[in-house]
């Protein structure tokens, strides 16, 4: 969900290098401020592990909150995450750890449609994660890559190679296996004719429906963001700041007017024995989006783009396994097979992108178009992890 707010090409501007230090980047005519601290360079193992850990932390904490009995304050959850994120990055900016633009009403007006699409993306993400297990959610999230890829082909002159097309087939296959495994497990656990089995299957169907909406919203968000970002020339922390600031009033309004704020419903959503843990998890889930942004910048700085692409593909496996470890996701041969096929599809897709970037774009399927820009590539890959 909050991970939907990030992009893969994170970079922190450091200005020109002189000796062993960097000048502050020239952002405006005002007096130069101290250069923001860059992620420490060195051994790539630590940033890669930090990035994977941040991704797992966000997914697990969101699932912990949403898996509560009868939790239905999804808009409130997203509002809390956005508020925490804004406070965190503003604190980092005040401490010269990161830099981003100050709020500008004209830029906000241009970016507002993107924030609306983001709200649709993260809301449908919470609903899908609420009804589905983490492994199934992770597997189905791969389908967003297919929509983004063909959106690039249709509207931005992208291309799909035969190897990428094969990876798309594996992604669809893994999703079919995961859905079949979920339904079969429900029927076998509760009995084919029981009311409990029917209720469980209905819950899964609702999850698949929300997952479908999420895939389309996610693809629309990424594709439209690519078009709008040319008008604003936002960097990554600019995008994070404006996305969250513009989302907060809408999320709060939706929560106040759409969701049930009666004392009975609040007690249902925040039972006394879990209240403190739920509040801490909501705060952590907001901070995790900042952690992912920072560790992504760190990974990009100390590894090659090829390595980072592979890390994004490999990261699918520990996220899926976290659902088996921390929650009661069913561990069956079909479910494990679905995770394996989804994992392989991510590896094949990453390899396809590496091969595509290392040779001229000729003989591609299903169309052949001019090469896409680096920003287009980053936007397409933003939902791989």
Coordinates of N, CA, C and O in Angstrom, one line a residue, residues 13 24 28 32 38 94 101 112 122 127 167 196 201 220 232 244 252 272 277 284 288 303 325-326 362 368 371:
X13 N 20.4 14.4 -4.4 CA 21.3 15.3 -5.1 C 22.3 15.7 -4.1 O 22.1 16.1 -2.9
X24 N 26.7 22.1 -1.9 CA 25.2 22.0 -1.9 C 24.7 22.2 -3.3 O 25.2 23.0 -4.0
X28 N 17.8 27.1 -5.5 CA 17.1 28.4 -5.6 C 18.2 29.5 -5.3 O 19.2 29.2 -4.8
X32 N 22.9 29.1 0.3 CA 23.1 27.6 0.2 C 23.0 27.0 1.6 O 23.5 27.6 2.6
X38 N 24.2 11.8 2.5 CA 23.9 10.7 1.6 C 23.9 9.4 2.3 O 24.6 9.3 3.3
X94 N 14.7 18.9 8.1 CA 15.2 19.9 9.0 C 16.5 19.5 9.6 O 17.3 20.3 10.0
X101 N 11.5 19.9 -2.3 CA 10.9 21.3 -2.4 C 9.9 21.6 -1.4 O 9.2 20.8 -0.8
X112 N -2.2 17.0 -8.1 CA -3.4 16.5 -7.4 C -4.0 15.3 -8.1 O -4.4 14.4 -7.4
X122 N -3.8 2.8 -2.9 CA -3.5 2.3 -1.6 C -4.8 1.8 -0.8 O -4.7 0.9 0.0
X127 N -7.7 -3.2 1.1 CA -8.9 -4.1 1.0 C -8.4 -5.4 0.5 O -8.9 -6.5 1.1
X167 N 7.8 -14.2 -19.1 CA 7.7 -14.0 -17.7 C 6.2 -13.6 -17.4 O 5.7 -13.9 -16.3
X196 N -19.6 -22.4 6.4 CA -18.3 -21.8 6.7 C -17.4 -21.8 5.4 O -16.7 -20.8 5.1
X201 N -15.0 -18.8 0.9 CA -14.8 -18.6 -0.6 C -15.3 -17.2 -1.0 O -14.7 -16.5 -1.8
X220 N -2.6 2.6 -13.6 CA -3.0 4.0 -13.9 C -2.2 5.0 -13.2 O -1.8 6.1 -13.8
X232 N 6.4 18.8 -13.5 CA 6.9 19.3 -12.3 C 8.4 19.0 -12.1 O 9.0 19.7 -11.2
X244 N 1.7 12.6 0.0 CA 1.2 12.4 1.3 C 0.5 13.7 1.8 O -0.6 13.6 2.4
X252 N -8.8 11.9 5.5 CA -9.5 12.2 6.7 C -10.9 12.5 6.4 O -11.8 12.1 7.2
X272 N -9.3 -3.5 23.6 CA -8.4 -3.1 24.7 C -7.1 -3.9 24.7 O -6.0 -3.4 25.0
X277 N -0.7 -2.2 20.6 CA 0.0 -2.8 19.5 C -0.4 -2.4 18.1 O 0.4 -2.2 17.2
X284 N 4.4 2.4 12.6 CA 5.5 1.7 12.0 C 5.3 1.6 10.5 O 6.2 1.7 9.6
X288 N 7.7 3.0 7.6 CA 8.3 2.0 6.7 C 8.4 2.5 5.3 O 9.4 2.2 4.5
X303 N 25.1 -0.2 -5.5 CA 25.1 -1.4 -6.4 C 24.8 -0.9 -7.8 O 24.4 0.3 -8.0
X325 N 5.2 -17.4 7.7 CA 5.8 -17.4 9.1 C 5.0 -16.7 10.1 O 4.8 -17.3 11.2
X326 N 4.5 -15.5 9.8 CA 3.9 -14.7 10.8 C 2.4 -14.8 10.9 O 1.8 -14.4 11.9
X362 N 15.3 -4.5 -31.3 CA 14.9 -5.0 -32.6 C 14.2 -6.3 -32.4 O 14.6 -7.1 -31.5
X368 N 7.1 -3.0 -32.0 CA 8.4 -2.4 -32.0 C 8.3 -0.9 -32.0 O 7.8 -0.3 -32.9
X371 N 13.0 3.4 -28.3 CA 13.4 3.1 -26.9 C 12.8 4.0 -25.9 O 12.7 5.2 -26.2

